[in-house]
Short mmCIF file of C-alpha atoms and ligand atoms in Angstrom, two decimals:
data_model
loop_
_atom_site.label_atom_id
_atom_site.label_comp_id
_atom_site.label_asym_id
_atom_site.label_seq_id
_atom_site.Cartn_x
_atom_site.Cartn_y
_atom_site.Cartn_z
CA MET A 1 105.23 70.66 82.69
CA ARG A 2 102.56 71.26 80.06
CA ASN A 3 100.17 73.40 82.01
CA ILE A 4 101.76 76.39 83.75
CA VAL A 5 100.01 79.04 85.84
CA ILE A 6 102.08 82.09 86.76
CA LEU A 7 101.05 84.52 89.50
CA ASN A 8 102.84 87.79 89.68
CA GLY A 9 102.83 90.98 91.70
CA ALA A 10 104.34 94.43 91.88
CA GLY A 11 107.92 93.04 91.93
CA ILE A 12 107.80 92.08 88.25
CA SER A 13 107.12 95.69 87.27
CA ALA A 14 109.54 97.26 89.78
CA GLU A 15 112.41 97.41 87.28
CA SER A 16 110.09 99.15 84.81
CA GLY A 17 109.94 101.98 87.33
CA LEU A 18 106.49 101.20 88.80
CA GLY A 19 106.85 101.22 92.57
CA THR A 20 105.95 98.18 94.66
CA PHE A 21 103.56 98.51 97.59
CA ARG A 22 105.39 97.12 100.58
CA ASP A 23 109.08 97.60 99.93
CA GLN A 24 111.01 100.17 101.93
CA ASP A 25 110.06 103.14 99.78
CA GLY A 26 106.92 101.49 98.39
CA LEU A 27 103.70 103.30 97.60
CA TRP A 28 102.13 102.61 100.98
CA THR A 29 104.86 104.51 102.78
CA LYS A 30 103.73 107.61 100.84
CA TYR A 31 99.94 107.10 100.77
CA ASP A 32 97.41 105.88 103.30
CA LEU A 33 95.91 102.64 101.98
CA GLU A 34 92.60 103.33 103.75
CA GLU A 35 92.28 106.66 101.94
CA VAL A 36 93.23 105.69 98.38
CA ALA A 37 92.52 101.97 97.93
CA THR A 38 89.26 101.18 99.70
CA PRO A 39 85.62 101.82 98.73
CA GLN A 40 85.24 103.80 101.96
CA GLY A 41 88.18 106.07 101.06
CA PHE A 42 86.63 106.67 97.62
CA ALA A 43 83.27 107.55 99.19
CA ARG A 44 84.99 110.00 101.58
CA ASN A 45 87.19 111.75 99.03
CA PRO A 46 86.69 110.71 95.38
CA THR A 47 88.83 113.58 94.11
CA LEU A 48 91.85 112.40 96.12
CA VAL A 49 91.38 108.80 94.95
CA GLN A 50 90.92 109.74 91.28
CA GLY A 51 94.03 111.91 91.56
CA PHE A 52 96.02 108.99 93.00
CA TYR A 53 94.98 106.70 90.13
CA ASN A 54 95.46 109.44 87.51
CA ALA A 55 99.09 109.56 88.71
CA ARG A 56 99.37 105.72 88.60
CA ARG A 57 97.93 105.78 85.04
CA ALA A 58 100.47 108.39 83.92
CA ASN A 59 103.30 106.31 85.45
CA CYS A 60 101.99 103.22 83.69
CA ARG A 61 101.76 104.92 80.30
CA GLY A 62 105.34 106.18 80.73
CA ALA A 63 106.77 102.76 81.69
CA SER A 64 108.01 100.00 79.39
CA PRO A 65 108.01 96.22 79.83
CA ASN A 66 111.27 94.81 81.19
CA ALA A 67 113.09 91.56 80.45
CA ALA A 68 110.82 89.59 82.80
CA HIS A 69 107.65 90.59 80.94
CA THR A 70 109.33 89.86 77.60
CA ALA A 71 110.48 86.43 78.78
CA LEU A 72 106.91 85.46 79.80
CA ALA A 73 105.63 86.54 76.38
CA ARG A 74 108.33 84.36 74.79
CA LEU A 75 107.26 81.47 77.02
CA GLU A 76 103.65 81.80 75.87
CA THR A 77 104.77 81.67 72.23
CA GLU A 78 107.32 78.86 72.48
CA HIS A 79 106.08 76.55 75.24
CA PRO A 80 104.28 73.51 73.81
CA GLY A 81 101.66 73.54 76.62
CA GLU A 82 99.39 76.18 78.14
CA ILE A 83 100.59 79.33 79.86
CA LEU A 84 98.32 81.54 81.95
CA VAL A 85 99.56 84.71 83.64
CA VAL A 86 97.41 85.78 86.59
CA THR A 87 98.55 89.21 87.62
CA GLN A 88 97.83 91.29 90.70
CA ASN A 89 99.22 94.24 88.79
CA ILE A 90 96.97 96.84 87.29
CA ASP A 91 99.51 97.92 84.65
CA ASP A 92 99.47 96.64 81.05
CA LEU A 93 103.14 95.72 80.73
CA HIS A 94 102.47 92.02 79.99
CA GLU A 95 100.16 92.92 77.13
CA ARG A 96 102.67 95.42 75.76
CA ALA A 97 105.40 92.74 75.96
CA GLY A 98 103.21 90.48 73.80
CA SER A 99 101.48 88.15 76.29
CA ARG A 100 97.88 87.36 75.41
CA ALA A 101 96.74 85.00 78.18
CA VAL A 102 96.76 87.54 81.02
CA TRP A 103 94.09 87.72 83.71
CA HIS A 104 94.02 90.89 85.83
CA MET A 105 92.60 89.74 89.15
CA HIS A 106 92.90 93.27 90.61
CA GLY A 107 91.63 95.09 87.53
CA GLU A 108 93.32 97.47 85.10
CA ILE A 109 94.37 101.07 85.59
CA LEU A 110 93.71 101.82 81.91
CA ARG A 111 90.04 100.91 82.23
CA ALA A 112 87.14 102.79 83.81
CA LEU A 113 84.13 101.25 85.56
CA CYS A 114 80.67 102.67 86.22
CA ALA A 115 79.74 101.86 89.82
CA ALA A 116 76.07 102.33 88.92
CA CYS A 117 75.60 100.02 85.91
CA GLY A 118 78.87 98.03 85.70
CA HIS A 119 79.78 99.31 82.23
CA ARG A 120 83.54 99.34 81.46
CA TRP A 121 85.46 101.46 78.97
CA ASP A 122 88.98 102.71 78.20
CA ALA A 123 89.96 105.25 80.84
CA PRO A 124 90.98 108.74 79.72
CA ASP A 125 94.31 110.03 81.08
CA GLU A 126 92.51 112.12 83.68
CA MET A 127 89.37 110.85 85.37
CA ALA A 128 87.15 112.93 87.64
CA PRO A 129 84.44 111.72 90.04
CA ASP A 130 81.64 113.44 88.13
CA ASP A 131 82.59 112.03 84.70
CA PRO A 132 79.37 110.58 83.24
CA CYS A 133 79.20 106.89 82.33
CA PRO A 134 78.98 106.62 78.50
CA ALA A 135 76.32 103.87 78.86
CA CYS A 136 73.93 105.08 81.59
CA GLY A 137 75.01 108.69 82.18
CA ALA A 138 75.44 108.27 85.96
CA ALA A 139 78.22 110.29 87.59
CA SER A 140 79.60 107.14 89.24
CA THR A 141 82.88 106.72 87.39
CA ARG A 142 85.73 104.93 89.13
CA PRO A 143 88.96 103.26 88.05
CA ASP A 144 88.42 99.59 87.16
CA VAL A 145 90.66 98.39 89.97
CA VAL A 146 89.81 96.06 92.83
CA TRP A 147 90.19 97.84 96.16
CA PHE A 148 90.95 96.27 99.52
CA GLY A 149 87.73 94.76 100.84
CA GLU A 150 86.42 94.02 97.32
CA VAL A 151 86.35 90.59 95.67
CA PRO A 152 89.10 90.04 93.07
CA TYR A 153 88.03 89.28 89.51
CA LEU A 154 87.84 85.80 87.95
CA MET A 155 88.39 83.94 91.24
CA GLU A 156 86.39 80.86 90.29
CA GLU A 157 88.18 80.50 86.94
CA ILE A 158 91.60 81.11 88.54
CA CYS A 159 91.01 78.49 91.24
CA TYR A 160 89.96 75.98 88.60
CA ARG A 161 93.09 76.65 86.52
CA LEU A 162 95.25 76.26 89.65
CA THR A 163 93.83 72.80 90.25
CA GLN A 164 94.72 71.85 86.65
CA ALA A 165 98.29 73.20 86.75
CA ASP A 166 101.38 71.01 86.44
CA LEU A 167 103.53 73.92 87.60
CA PHE A 168 102.67 77.02 89.62
CA VAL A 169 105.16 79.89 89.56
CA SER A 170 104.95 83.01 91.72
CA ILE A 171 106.96 86.06 90.66
CA GLY A 172 107.58 89.31 92.54
CA THR A 173 104.83 89.14 95.11
CA SER A 174 105.20 89.50 98.86
CA GLY A 175 102.64 86.82 99.64
CA ASN A 176 100.67 88.86 102.12
CA VAL A 177 97.62 89.86 100.07
CA TYR A 178 94.93 87.17 100.05
CA PRO A 179 93.45 85.40 98.17
CA ALA A 180 96.52 85.41 95.87
CA ALA A 181 98.78 84.42 98.77
CA GLY A 182 96.80 81.17 99.10
CA PHE A 183 97.23 80.08 95.47
CA VAL A 184 100.40 78.11 96.17
CA GLU A 185 98.59 75.88 98.69
CA LEU A 186 95.75 75.25 96.27
CA ALA A 187 98.04 74.37 93.36
CA ARG A 188 100.35 72.22 95.50
CA GLY A 189 97.39 70.42 97.06
CA ALA A 190 96.19 69.52 93.56
CA GLY A 191 99.61 68.08 92.67
CA ALA A 192 101.44 70.96 90.95
CA ALA A 193 105.17 71.59 91.26
CA THR A 194 105.76 75.03 92.81
CA LEU A 195 108.43 77.67 92.25
CA GLU A 196 108.90 81.14 93.72
CA LEU A 197 111.01 83.81 91.96
CA ASN A 198 111.40 86.87 94.19
CA LEU A 199 113.94 89.40 95.34
CA GLU A 200 113.82 87.86 98.82
CA PRO A 201 111.89 84.95 100.34
CA SER A 202 108.24 86.02 100.51
CA ASP A 203 105.92 85.47 103.48
CA THR A 204 104.75 82.23 101.85
CA ALA A 205 108.18 81.03 100.65
CA SER A 206 108.08 77.92 102.85
CA ALA A 207 105.03 76.66 100.94
CA PHE A 208 107.03 76.39 97.68
CA ALA A 209 109.03 73.32 96.68
CA GLU A 210 111.68 75.59 95.14
CA THR A 211 112.57 79.26 95.62
CA ARG A 212 115.07 81.41 93.75
CA GLN A 213 116.12 84.88 94.87
CA GLY A 214 117.14 87.80 92.68
CA LYS A 215 115.79 90.44 90.32
CA ALA A 216 112.88 89.43 88.11
CA SER A 217 114.70 90.81 85.03
CA GLN A 218 117.35 88.11 85.52
CA LEU A 219 115.51 85.27 87.25
CA VAL A 220 112.58 85.12 84.84
CA PRO A 221 114.53 85.03 81.54
CA ASP A 222 116.91 82.42 83.06
CA TRP A 223 114.00 80.24 84.22
CA VAL A 224 112.21 80.56 80.85
CA ALA A 225 115.39 79.72 78.90
CA GLY A 226 115.99 76.64 81.08
CA LEU A 227 112.42 75.44 80.73
CA LEU A 228 112.36 75.87 76.94
CA ALA A 229 115.73 74.15 76.60
CA ARG A 230 114.40 71.12 78.50
CA ALA A 231 111.31 71.01 76.27
CA ASP A 232 113.47 70.67 73.12
P1 NAD B 1 104.24 93.92 97.22
O1 NAD B 1 104.76 95.33 97.11
O2 NAD B 1 103.52 93.53 98.45
O3 NAD B 1 105.48 92.92 97.05
C1 NAD B 1 106.41 93.04 96.02
C2 NAD B 1 107.38 91.88 96.11
O4 NAD B 1 108.26 91.96 95.00
C3 NAD B 1 108.26 91.90 97.38
O5 NAD B 1 108.28 90.61 97.97
C4 NAD B 1 109.64 92.28 96.85
O6 NAD B 1 110.69 91.65 97.57
C5 NAD B 1 109.59 91.78 95.43
N1 NAD B 1 110.41 92.54 94.51
C6 NAD B 1 110.71 93.87 94.52
N2 NAD B 1 111.49 94.19 93.48
C7 NAD B 1 111.70 93.04 92.79
C8 NAD B 1 112.42 92.72 91.61
N3 NAD B 1 113.12 93.64 90.93
N4 NAD B 1 112.43 91.42 91.19
C9 NAD B 1 111.75 90.46 91.86
N5 NAD B 1 111.06 90.71 92.99
C10 NAD B 1 111.01 91.98 93.43
O7 NAD B 1 103.39 93.65 95.93
P2 NAD B 1 102.27 92.57 95.69
O8 NAD B 1 102.60 91.28 96.36
O9 NAD B 1 101.95 92.61 94.25
O10 NAD B 1 101.09 93.26 96.53
C11 NAD B 1 99.93 93.15 96.15
C12 NAD B 1 99.31 94.47 95.62
O11 NAD B 1 100.15 95.45 95.01
C13 NAD B 1 98.43 94.06 94.52
O12 NAD B 1 97.13 94.34 94.94
C14 NAD B 1 98.77 94.90 93.29
O13 NAD B 1 97.56 95.28 92.65
C15 NAD B 1 99.45 96.05 93.87
N6 NAD B 1 100.42 96.82 93.05
C16 NAD B 1 100.44 96.77 91.66
C17 NAD B 1 101.39 97.53 90.95
C18 NAD B 1 101.39 97.50 89.43
O14 NAD B 1 100.35 97.33 88.82
N7 NAD B 1 102.57 97.62 88.80
C19 NAD B 1 102.32 98.30 91.62
C20 NAD B 1 102.25 98.34 93.03
C21 NAD B 1 101.31 97.57 93.72
#
């Protein structure tokens, strides 16, 4: 199992206190997705959307990595092959746990993006719609996150890495946001072993060769310890 690609979602950060989207008291039960996570919502009410992400940014800065993030950082350090974490999460908990090979396919809450010129920079705690871009001066500042209806980042590179994987692992994702939900089929079709670690079987659980249910803070360290023990 030299080459491992790991996809994760909101479930891996749930025990760090960052709410998931679709669970019973998830974020979408409190906010209207169309209003806060689409380009159309931003065009209608940029102040509301910036306020929503300012709150997400504050939550992120106040959270700490949990045992699942730490275990993946350990895996990257100790595994003799390649580890790539592809995350749908916009938080920076993997980086703070020590992982280096992390691709944020849905962007990063701690980064800002100029919709006019594409320049990116570190986001301040509070962003406002009329903040000027430090590169071009346009008042087109937005959070550097991928909204519904937008194309996720790094898709070509991610698909390539999935076709090269010996093992594909999905952690804490409900399997109903595409294209990430289709990654298991791509990896399996190219010959990878597949494993799902989630609180409950996801919508795509039947596509995995193996599934384990439980909290990420237990499942992930156990899986990492088992894998590293076998590599000895
Ligand atoms: P989701 O809310 O749709 O699904 C979360 C999944 O995690 C569920 O299947 C749930 O059963 C599982 N889960 C919940 N607690 C868990 C735990 N302790 N251990 C293991 N599994 C657990 O989230 P998703 O699939 O990531 O949805 C996609 C969208 O949510 C992405 O676009 C992502 O950007 C966004 N999101 C990100 C964050 C973050 O950055 N931390 C937080 C919320 C949502």
